[in-house]
């Protein structure tokens, strides 16, 4: 949840400088400003649980990679429904739960817009997965991707099976 003013400023800078989406994301990831609500472990956990629920209970998508960072989330999925339905559902549930945990009312939790990108081939998928899972390392929050609590890399290392298998097992073991 990056502050709206900060997100708009970064978008203006990105457009002015001709950055692509990845370059705009780098501006945000390396920025010390904006709310860091996802550092709260209860908020990060409810966000991760909502991500897993979208795959395991609702069947809206298949998770390929994810990470919950202090001020944003990356999610790589193979969707089974529209992206707007997935995004609105995730943002709605997590905003309600996070605001309850943080005792916030009447203020937005997430930014209005989000970035999406079509993955065209297996090589691009691997590159994006590595980018997502290495986010905590790049931000100096973890030494290795699997050390970050709120990441598909952690499940991959812990369960030693495919992402889909790991995340399904994790969801069942949390019941």
Short mmCIF file of C-alpha atoms in Angstrom, two decimals, residues 11-172:
data_model
loop_
_atom_site.label_atom_id
_atom_site.label_comp_id
_atom_site.label_asym_id
_atom_site.label_seq_id
_atom_site.Cartn_x
_atom_site.Cartn_y
_atom_site.Cartn_z
CA UNK A 11 3.89 7.43 -12.28
CA UNK A 12 4.48 11.01 -13.49
CA UNK A 13 8.24 10.56 -13.15
CA UNK A 14 8.07 7.24 -15.00
CA UNK A 15 6.06 8.71 -17.88
CA UNK A 16 8.27 11.81 -18.09
CA UNK A 17 11.43 9.71 -18.17
CA UNK A 18 9.99 7.11 -20.52
CA UNK A 19 10.36 4.25 -17.99
CA UNK A 20 8.67 0.94 -18.52
CA UNK A 21 6.61 -0.76 -15.80
CA UNK A 22 9.64 -2.48 -14.25
CA UNK A 23 11.50 0.80 -13.96
CA UNK A 24 8.47 2.43 -12.33
CA UNK A 25 8.26 -0.47 -9.88
CA UNK A 26 11.95 0.01 -9.00
CA UNK A 27 11.18 3.60 -8.07
CA UNK A 28 8.52 2.39 -5.65
CA UNK A 29 10.48 -0.54 -4.22
CA UNK A 30 13.50 1.58 -3.41
CA UNK A 31 11.41 4.34 -1.92
CA UNK A 32 11.42 4.74 1.85
CA UNK A 33 8.13 6.65 1.80
CA UNK A 34 4.59 5.42 1.96
CA UNK A 35 2.77 3.33 4.52
CA UNK A 36 4.53 0.16 5.65
CA UNK A 37 1.43 -1.55 7.03
CA UNK A 38 2.45 -4.93 5.61
CA UNK A 39 5.39 -5.02 8.03
CA UNK A 40 2.78 -5.85 10.67
CA UNK A 41 2.96 -9.66 10.77
CA UNK A 42 -0.79 -10.05 11.30
CA UNK A 43 -1.50 -7.87 8.25
CA UNK A 44 1.10 -9.72 6.13
CA UNK A 45 -0.33 -13.07 7.23
CA UNK A 46 -3.92 -12.15 6.39
CA UNK A 47 -2.71 -10.88 2.99
CA UNK A 48 -0.88 -14.12 2.28
CA UNK A 49 -3.88 -16.17 3.42
CA UNK A 50 -6.14 -14.23 1.03
CA UNK A 51 -3.71 -14.89 -1.83
CA UNK A 52 -3.67 -18.62 -1.04
CA UNK A 53 -7.47 -18.71 -0.63
CA UNK A 54 -7.91 -17.29 -4.15
CA UNK A 55 -6.18 -20.39 -5.50
CA UNK A 56 -7.05 -23.14 -3.04
CA UNK A 57 -10.66 -22.38 -2.09
CA UNK A 58 -12.02 -20.05 -4.77
CA UNK A 59 -10.14 -21.50 -7.77
CA UNK A 60 -9.76 -18.03 -9.27
CA UNK A 61 -6.15 -18.59 -10.33
CA UNK A 62 -3.07 -20.76 -10.07
CA UNK A 63 -0.25 -19.09 -8.15
CA UNK A 64 3.10 -19.06 -9.92
CA UNK A 65 4.92 -16.72 -7.50
CA UNK A 66 4.14 -14.11 -4.86
CA UNK A 67 5.73 -11.92 -2.24
CA UNK A 68 4.21 -9.63 0.39
CA UNK A 69 6.59 -6.68 0.84
CA UNK A 70 6.30 -3.90 3.47
CA UNK A 71 4.54 -1.49 1.07
CA UNK A 72 3.36 -3.60 -1.87
CA UNK A 73 2.55 -7.11 -3.10
CA UNK A 74 3.72 -8.97 -6.20
CA UNK A 75 1.55 -11.79 -7.50
CA UNK A 76 2.20 -13.89 -10.61
CA UNK A 77 -0.80 -16.03 -11.50
CA UNK A 78 -2.46 -17.99 -14.24
CA UNK A 79 -6.01 -16.57 -13.95
CA UNK A 80 -9.22 -18.56 -14.26
CA UNK A 81 -11.41 -15.44 -14.11
CA UNK A 82 -11.04 -11.74 -14.95
CA UNK A 83 -8.15 -9.80 -13.42
CA UNK A 84 -10.56 -7.13 -12.20
CA UNK A 85 -12.52 -9.73 -10.22
CA UNK A 86 -9.31 -11.15 -8.73
CA UNK A 87 -7.83 -7.73 -7.93
CA UNK A 88 -11.05 -6.29 -6.49
CA UNK A 89 -11.61 -9.40 -4.39
CA UNK A 90 -8.08 -9.48 -2.99
CA UNK A 91 -7.99 -5.75 -2.32
CA UNK A 92 -11.43 -5.76 -0.70
CA UNK A 93 -10.85 -8.69 1.66
CA UNK A 94 -7.31 -7.69 2.63
CA UNK A 95 -8.21 -4.01 3.11
CA UNK A 96 -11.09 -4.92 5.40
CA UNK A 97 -8.98 -7.36 7.45
CA UNK A 98 -5.90 -5.12 7.57
CA UNK A 99 -7.88 -2.03 8.56
CA UNK A 100 -9.55 -4.04 11.33
CA UNK A 101 -6.13 -5.18 12.62
CA UNK A 102 -4.67 -1.67 12.37
CA UNK A 103 -7.82 -0.06 13.84
CA UNK A 104 -8.19 2.19 10.78
CA UNK A 105 -11.55 3.34 9.45
CA UNK A 106 -12.64 5.50 6.55
CA UNK A 107 -9.28 5.53 4.72
CA UNK A 108 -8.21 3.50 1.68
CA UNK A 109 -5.65 0.77 2.30
CA UNK A 110 -4.57 -0.03 -1.27
CA UNK A 111 -3.86 2.25 -4.21
CA UNK A 112 -6.63 2.53 -6.81
CA UNK A 113 -4.66 1.14 -9.73
CA UNK A 114 -2.33 -1.81 -10.14
CA UNK A 115 0.22 -2.93 -12.70
CA UNK A 116 -0.41 -6.02 -14.76
CA UNK A 117 1.67 -7.64 -17.45
CA UNK A 118 1.09 -10.61 -19.77
CA UNK A 119 3.77 -13.33 -19.54
CA UNK A 120 4.56 -14.46 -23.04
CA UNK A 121 6.79 -17.54 -22.56
CA UNK A 122 8.51 -19.82 -20.04
CA UNK A 123 11.73 -17.79 -20.01
CA UNK A 124 9.83 -14.61 -19.16
CA UNK A 125 7.90 -16.48 -16.46
CA UNK A 126 11.16 -17.64 -14.86
CA UNK A 127 12.58 -14.13 -15.01
CA UNK A 128 9.48 -12.60 -13.40
CA UNK A 129 9.36 -15.33 -10.73
CA UNK A 130 12.99 -14.64 -9.83
CA UNK A 131 12.30 -10.90 -9.76
CA UNK A 132 9.31 -11.38 -7.43
CA UNK A 133 10.99 -13.83 -5.09
CA UNK A 134 14.22 -11.80 -4.92
CA UNK A 135 12.40 -8.60 -3.93
CA UNK A 136 13.10 -9.03 -0.18
CA UNK A 137 16.79 -9.67 -0.86
CA UNK A 138 17.08 -6.63 -3.11
CA UNK A 139 15.40 -4.52 -0.43
CA UNK A 140 17.84 -5.88 2.20
CA UNK A 141 15.01 -7.49 4.17
CA UNK A 142 16.35 -11.04 3.83
CA UNK A 143 19.65 -12.69 2.94
CA UNK A 144 18.00 -15.28 0.68
CA UNK A 145 14.54 -15.33 -0.97
CA UNK A 146 13.45 -18.32 1.10
CA UNK A 147 14.24 -16.43 4.33
CA UNK A 148 11.34 -14.00 3.77
CA UNK A 149 8.23 -15.24 5.59
CA UNK A 150 5.63 -14.01 3.11
CA UNK A 151 6.86 -15.48 -0.17
CA UNK A 152 6.40 -18.38 -2.55
CA UNK A 153 10.18 -18.88 -2.33
CA UNK A 154 9.81 -19.85 1.32
CA UNK A 155 7.21 -22.52 0.46
CA UNK A 156 9.32 -23.79 -2.43
CA UNK A 157 12.31 -24.33 -0.12
CA UNK A 158 10.25 -25.69 2.77
CA UNK A 159 8.17 -28.23 0.85
CA UNK A 160 10.52 -29.08 -2.04
CA UNK A 161 7.78 -29.42 -4.65
CA UNK A 162 6.19 -27.24 -7.30
CA UNK A 163 4.75 -23.85 -6.29
CA UNK A 164 1.20 -25.06 -6.81
CA UNK A 165 1.80 -28.21 -4.74
CA UNK A 166 3.54 -26.26 -1.94
CA UNK A 167 0.89 -23.61 -1.68
CA UNK A 168 -1.90 -26.18 -1.64
CA UNK A 169 -0.15 -28.15 1.11
CA UNK A 170 0.45 -24.98 3.09
CA UNK A 171 -3.19 -24.01 2.91
CA UNK A 172 -4.33 -27.45 4.11
#
